[in-house]
């Protein structure tokens, strides 16, 4: 089973059309079973998506309409054109930069989505507030595992601290963890290199970092320099080589063949201000 996560930055990216094509090209090559995306946006005033863009779309409860320039829709559409079945879903959590409906997406390649759910992990649920956070989860047909795309707040944030969001997320998933494997994929905004913060909190809650489980791995670095959201909290002078901020966690200790960073300029061209993480877990079709 191959899983990929990426904070896309999507329409905000300079040279977005080319980067979208580059991203889809890599997906065609790597063929992950599931793709978890964060910062997946569409223009607030975009026209409604045409029917051809909605092939494979599974709506999420309390979701909003899909716009023509929706990044998840455009990605899925290109995969369908390439002959790859793509079952996908998207939710918007907030207004981003004043001009985008911004949220998360999950794309399942050659598998059908059976269930979708979304819930708030922030105390704030104001759509106009950029600190509002939701997670999005799916279960695929014939599979007991649940997969969630996650974009956490910052450890140091006084209004929406990581710890409170994590408590809500972890508590909400308790029953699912008892029933089967649960996967968290995304931008955790809490670098593995910073002790006593979010990364250690997740570990102490019993979750397994697939990077640590992997038989083969690279540096794991997914962010270089000081990006949006980190200028106030930046510790980059202590992290000259970057931060391992994005990743994939599992509620169970399962074998992982490898974990590798994609879209970092060395292993595929950069398509976002974050790099992606691809893992292959040794989970057979019957268990998956």
Tab-separated table of C-alpha atoms in Angstrom:
chain	number	residue	atom	x	y	z
A	1	UNK	CA	0.000	0.000	0.000
A	2	UNK	CA	1.401	3.363	-1.067
A	3	UNK	CA	0.355	6.607	0.626
A	4	UNK	CA	1.284	10.167	-0.336
A	5	UNK	CA	0.770	13.415	1.545
A	6	UNK	CA	1.414	16.988	0.368
A	7	UNK	CA	0.548	20.480	1.545
A	8	UNK	CA	-0.163	21.742	-1.955
A	9	UNK	CA	-0.361	25.547	-1.583
A	10	UNK	CA	-2.287	24.974	-4.843
A	11	UNK	CA	-3.650	28.143	-6.496
A	12	UNK	CA	-1.375	30.334	-4.373
A	13	UNK	CA	1.700	28.861	-6.039
A	14	UNK	CA	3.563	30.918	-8.609
A	15	UNK	CA	3.466	29.022	-11.904
A	16	UNK	CA	0.533	26.940	-10.675
A	17	UNK	CA	-0.633	25.511	-14.047
A	18	UNK	CA	2.791	23.997	-14.761
A	19	UNK	CA	3.138	22.694	-11.217
A	20	UNK	CA	-0.281	21.046	-11.423
A	21	UNK	CA	0.823	19.144	-14.526
A	22	UNK	CA	4.110	18.173	-12.856
A	23	UNK	CA	2.255	16.897	-9.805
A	24	UNK	CA	-0.139	14.777	-11.849
A	25	UNK	CA	2.749	13.389	-13.902
A	26	UNK	CA	4.483	12.142	-10.753
A	27	UNK	CA	1.224	10.614	-9.496
A	28	UNK	CA	0.942	8.674	-12.747
A	29	UNK	CA	4.461	7.372	-12.232
A	30	UNK	CA	4.294	6.545	-8.513
A	31	UNK	CA	0.662	5.323	-8.477
A	32	UNK	CA	-0.102	5.772	-4.764
A	33	UNK	CA	-3.245	4.092	-3.496
A	34	UNK	CA	-4.265	7.191	-1.574
A	35	UNK	CA	-3.273	10.855	-1.727
A	36	UNK	CA	-3.867	13.235	1.183
A	37	UNK	CA	-3.713	16.930	0.343
A	38	UNK	CA	-3.825	20.067	2.475
A	39	UNK	CA	-4.315	23.727	1.537
A	40	UNK	CA	-6.505	22.583	-1.330
A	41	UNK	CA	-8.313	25.640	-2.574
A	42	UNK	CA	-10.565	27.192	-5.160
A	43	UNK	CA	-11.348	30.814	-5.943
A	44	UNK	CA	-14.236	32.126	-3.848
A	45	UNK	CA	-15.991	33.466	-6.948
A	46	UNK	CA	-15.141	30.604	-9.303
A	47	UNK	CA	-17.871	29.295	-11.581
A	48	UNK	CA	-19.441	25.994	-10.566
A	49	UNK	CA	-17.499	22.977	-11.759
A	50	UNK	CA	-18.708	21.383	-14.971
A	51	UNK	CA	-19.943	17.805	-14.754
A	52	UNK	CA	-16.795	16.406	-16.374
A	53	UNK	CA	-14.768	17.686	-13.399
A	54	UNK	CA	-16.969	15.856	-10.913
A	55	UNK	CA	-16.268	12.331	-12.122
A	56	UNK	CA	-15.439	10.187	-9.101
A	57	UNK	CA	-16.417	12.912	-6.629
A	58	UNK	CA	-17.961	11.805	-3.333
A	59	UNK	CA	-19.586	14.661	-1.462
A	60	UNK	CA	-18.852	15.291	2.193
A	61	UNK	CA	-21.619	16.201	4.663
A	62	UNK	CA	-21.820	19.998	5.110
A	63	UNK	CA	-19.401	20.511	2.212
A	64	UNK	CA	-19.717	23.481	-0.132
A	65	UNK	CA	-20.087	23.613	-3.908
A	66	UNK	CA	-17.125	22.662	-6.108
A	67	UNK	CA	-15.693	25.500	-8.214
A	68	UNK	CA	-14.281	25.135	-11.708
A	69	UNK	CA	-10.724	25.871	-10.530
A	70	UNK	CA	-10.853	23.560	-7.498
A	71	UNK	CA	-7.397	22.014	-7.170
A	72	UNK	CA	-8.645	18.555	-6.160
A	73	UNK	CA	-11.168	18.481	-9.006
A	74	UNK	CA	-8.560	19.539	-11.543
A	75	UNK	CA	-6.129	16.895	-10.257
A	76	UNK	CA	-8.714	14.099	-10.328
A	77	UNK	CA	-9.894	15.146	-13.787
A	78	UNK	CA	-6.363	14.813	-15.179
A	79	UNK	CA	-5.964	11.394	-13.596
A	80	UNK	CA	-9.215	10.239	-15.181
A	81	UNK	CA	-8.010	11.535	-18.551
A	82	UNK	CA	-4.831	9.508	-18.047
A	83	UNK	CA	-6.908	6.350	-17.540
A	84	UNK	CA	-6.597	6.222	-13.739
A	85	UNK	CA	-9.848	5.782	-11.796
A	86	UNK	CA	-9.951	8.370	-9.027
A	87	UNK	CA	-12.536	8.484	-6.246
A	88	UNK	CA	-12.128	11.753	-4.349
A	89	UNK	CA	-13.613	14.117	-1.798
A	90	UNK	CA	-12.940	17.680	-0.616
A	91	UNK	CA	-14.050	19.998	2.155
A	92	UNK	CA	-13.389	23.662	2.761
A	93	UNK	CA	-12.551	24.774	6.288
A	94	UNK	CA	-12.080	28.527	5.939
A	95	UNK	CA	-11.378	31.516	3.750
A	96	UNK	CA	-7.695	31.653	2.812
A	97	UNK	CA	-5.916	34.907	1.990
A	98	UNK	CA	-9.327	36.516	1.601
A	99	UNK	CA	-9.910	35.025	-1.867
A	100	UNK	CA	-9.915	31.217	-1.556
A	101	UNK	CA	-12.149	28.508	-0.147
A	102	UNK	CA	-9.382	26.504	1.495
A	103	UNK	CA	-9.572	22.960	2.779
A	104	UNK	CA	-8.400	19.393	2.347
A	105	UNK	CA	-8.821	16.551	-0.112
A	106	UNK	CA	-8.386	12.795	-0.293
A	107	UNK	CA	-7.957	10.997	-3.613
A	108	UNK	CA	-8.183	7.202	-3.869
A	109	UNK	CA	-6.694	5.699	-7.017
A	110	UNK	CA	-8.393	2.605	-8.424
A	111	UNK	CA	-10.404	2.254	-5.210
A	112	UNK	CA	-13.869	3.584	-4.352
A	113	UNK	CA	-14.627	5.698	-1.306
A	114	UNK	CA	-17.194	3.990	0.921
A	115	UNK	CA	-17.487	6.515	3.755
A	116	UNK	CA	-16.513	10.145	4.299
A	117	UNK	CA	-16.432	12.207	7.476
A	118	UNK	CA	-15.134	15.576	8.579
A	119	UNK	CA	-14.991	17.377	11.910
A	120	UNK	CA	-13.471	20.439	13.543
A	121	UNK	CA	-10.340	20.143	15.636
A	122	UNK	CA	-10.092	23.888	16.365
A	123	UNK	CA	-12.212	25.553	19.026
A	124	UNK	CA	-12.929	28.225	16.417
A	125	UNK	CA	-15.499	27.249	13.772
A	126	UNK	CA	-15.726	30.630	12.062
A	127	UNK	CA	-15.367	30.223	8.291
A	128	UNK	CA	-13.886	33.711	8.050
A	129	UNK	CA	-11.148	32.946	10.595
A	130	UNK	CA	-7.951	31.605	9.021
A	131	UNK	CA	-7.138	29.589	12.153
A	132	UNK	CA	-10.215	27.362	11.781
A	133	UNK	CA	-9.124	23.738	11.349
A	134	UNK	CA	-10.981	20.653	10.172
A	135	UNK	CA	-9.851	17.165	9.259
A	136	UNK	CA	-11.245	14.980	6.485
A	137	UNK	CA	-11.367	11.196	6.568
A	138	UNK	CA	-12.343	8.323	4.285
A	139	UNK	CA	-12.751	4.582	4.366
A	140	UNK	CA	-12.461	2.760	1.058
A	141	UNK	CA	-14.713	-0.080	-0.060
A	142	UNK	CA	-13.479	-3.444	1.143
A	143	UNK	CA	-11.111	-1.805	3.630
A	144	UNK	CA	-11.371	-1.439	7.399
A	145	UNK	CA	-8.684	1.253	7.628
A	146	UNK	CA	-9.539	4.949	7.985
A	147	UNK	CA	-7.369	7.660	6.427
A	148	UNK	CA	-7.395	11.307	7.509
A	149	UNK	CA	-5.807	14.363	5.968
A	150	UNK	CA	-4.665	16.735	8.696
A	151	UNK	CA	-3.422	20.326	8.898
A	152	UNK	CA	-2.663	21.255	12.500
A	153	UNK	CA	-2.152	24.608	14.188
A	154	UNK	CA	1.099	25.699	15.840
A	155	UNK	CA	2.357	24.588	19.231
A	156	UNK	CA	3.010	28.181	20.329
A	157	UNK	CA	-0.298	29.672	19.145
A	158	UNK	CA	-2.098	31.252	22.102
A	159	UNK	CA	-5.542	31.220	20.433
A	160	UNK	CA	-5.478	27.817	18.740
A	161	UNK	CA	-2.621	25.774	20.218
A	162	UNK	CA	-1.583	22.455	18.723
A	163	UNK	CA	-2.118	20.585	21.994
A	164	UNK	CA	-5.828	21.366	22.271
A	165	UNK	CA	-6.408	20.499	18.618
A	166	UNK	CA	-4.523	17.247	19.051
A	167	UNK	CA	-6.599	16.289	22.094
A	168	UNK	CA	-9.800	16.766	20.100
A	169	UNK	CA	-8.482	14.790	17.147
A	170	UNK	CA	-7.092	11.916	19.182
A	171	UNK	CA	-10.214	11.620	21.343
A	172	UNK	CA	-12.552	11.670	18.334
A	173	UNK	CA	-10.666	8.771	16.742
A	174	UNK	CA	-10.517	6.527	19.829
A	175	UNK	CA	-13.303	4.179	18.737
A	176	UNK	CA	-11.964	3.860	15.206
A	177	UNK	CA	-8.504	3.030	16.578
A	178	UNK	CA	-10.042	0.146	18.518
A	179	UNK	CA	-11.765	-1.201	15.392
A	180	UNK	CA	-8.789	-1.081	12.997
A	181	UNK	CA	-5.813	0.855	11.719
A	182	UNK	CA	-6.173	4.631	11.448
A	183	UNK	CA	-3.785	6.773	9.410
A	184	UNK	CA	-3.032	10.476	9.798
A	185	UNK	CA	-1.403	12.147	6.812
A	186	UNK	CA	-0.493	15.780	6.537
A	187	UNK	CA	1.128	18.972	7.706
A	188	UNK	CA	1.455	18.767	11.483
A	189	UNK	CA	3.096	22.185	11.881
A	190	UNK	CA	5.240	20.697	14.628
A	191	UNK	CA	8.710	19.651	13.437
A	192	UNK	CA	10.105	16.342	14.626
A	193	UNK	CA	13.292	18.178	15.581
A	194	UNK	CA	11.613	20.325	18.269
A	195	UNK	CA	11.559	18.417	21.541
A	196	UNK	CA	8.703	18.679	24.008
A	197	UNK	CA	6.240	19.903	21.398
A	198	UNK	CA	3.719	18.417	18.976
A	199	UNK	CA	5.838	15.584	17.624
A	200	UNK	CA	6.568	14.214	21.095
A	201	UNK	CA	2.904	14.690	22.013
A	202	UNK	CA	1.778	12.460	19.131
A	203	UNK	CA	4.348	9.806	20.012
A	204	UNK	CA	3.286	9.816	23.671
A	205	UNK	CA	-0.315	9.290	22.544
A	206	UNK	CA	0.695	5.912	21.100
A	207	UNK	CA	0.818	6.790	17.385
A	208	UNK	CA	3.549	5.332	15.173
A	209	UNK	CA	5.687	7.599	12.974
A	210	UNK	CA	6.027	5.718	9.678
A	211	UNK	CA	9.295	7.528	8.994
A	212	UNK	CA	10.789	5.819	12.043
A	213	UNK	CA	9.216	2.482	11.075
A	214	UNK	CA	10.580	2.600	7.516
A	215	UNK	CA	13.312	0.151	6.548
A	216	UNK	CA	14.632	2.695	4.032
A	217	UNK	CA	14.422	6.461	4.471
A	218	UNK	CA	16.019	9.733	3.444
A	219	UNK	CA	16.445	12.944	5.450
A	220	UNK	CA	12.694	13.347	5.776
A	221	UNK	CA	12.982	17.141	5.456
A	222	UNK	CA	9.755	18.625	4.078
A	223	UNK	CA	10.219	22.367	4.692
A	224	UNK	CA	13.173	24.600	3.932
A	225	UNK	CA	13.595	28.137	5.218
A	226	UNK	CA	10.825	30.287	6.669
A	227	UNK	CA	7.433	29.769	5.029
A	228	UNK	CA	3.987	31.307	5.571
A	229	UNK	CA	2.752	30.739	9.098
A	230	UNK	CA	6.235	30.248	10.509
A	231	UNK	CA	7.620	33.773	10.391
A	232	UNK	CA	6.370	34.578	13.894
A	233	UNK	CA	7.453	31.250	15.394
A	234	UNK	CA	10.550	30.641	13.273
A	235	UNK	CA	13.453	28.724	14.777
A	236	UNK	CA	15.184	28.354	11.430
A	237	UNK	CA	18.488	29.603	12.816
A	238	UNK	CA	18.588	26.371	14.834
A	239	UNK	CA	17.384	24.286	11.900
A	240	UNK	CA	19.666	25.205	8.972
A	241	UNK	CA	18.849	22.048	7.020
A	242	UNK	CA	15.089	22.434	7.287
A	243	UNK	CA	12.313	20.711	9.212
A	244	UNK	CA	10.545	17.355	9.083
A	245	UNK	CA	7.096	18.853	9.491
A	246	UNK	CA	4.916	16.752	7.163
A	247	UNK	CA	4.431	13.062	7.655
A	248	UNK	CA	2.287	9.958	7.987
A	249	UNK	CA	1.300	8.357	11.288
A	250	UNK	CA	-0.484	5.079	12.004
A	251	UNK	CA	-2.385	3.931	15.073
A	252	UNK	CA	-0.738	0.507	14.742
A	253	UNK	CA	2.863	-0.573	14.354
A	254	UNK	CA	2.834	-1.925	10.800
A	255	UNK	CA	5.815	-2.760	8.563
A	256	UNK	CA	6.890	0.098	6.273
A	257	UNK	CA	9.216	-0.638	3.359
A	258	UNK	CA	10.313	2.933	2.739
A	259	UNK	CA	9.597	6.586	3.363
A	260	UNK	CA	10.828	9.150	0.882
A	261	UNK	CA	10.416	12.849	0.238
A	262	UNK	CA	9.031	13.934	-3.129
A	263	UNK	CA	8.840	17.330	-4.831
A	264	UNK	CA	11.936	18.702	-3.102
A	265	UNK	CA	13.840	19.693	-6.235
A	266	UNK	CA	16.045	16.605	-6.065
A	267	UNK	CA	13.424	13.873	-6.083
A	268	UNK	CA	10.959	15.507	-8.523
A	269	UNK	CA	10.502	19.241	-9.124
A	270	UNK	CA	9.135	21.499	-6.378
A	271	UNK	CA	5.400	22.131	-6.676
A	272	UNK	CA	4.708	23.779	-3.299
A	273	UNK	CA	6.392	25.489	-0.361
A	274	UNK	CA	6.169	22.077	1.339
A	275	UNK	CA	7.585	18.805	0.029
A	276	UNK	CA	5.573	15.594	-0.153
A	277	UNK	CA	6.062	12.308	1.689
A	278	UNK	CA	5.507	8.923	0.044
A	279	UNK	CA	5.538	5.659	1.965
A	280	UNK	CA	4.942	2.050	1.067
A	281	UNK	CA	3.530	-0.038	3.887
A	282	UNK	CA	3.593	-3.825	3.777
A	283	UNK	CA	-0.170	-4.227	4.004
A	284	UNK	CA	-1.709	-6.810	1.675
A	285	UNK	CA	-4.945	-6.330	-0.235
A	286	UNK	CA	-6.985	-8.436	2.199
A	287	UNK	CA	-5.954	-6.362	5.222
A	288	UNK	CA	-6.033	-3.089	3.293
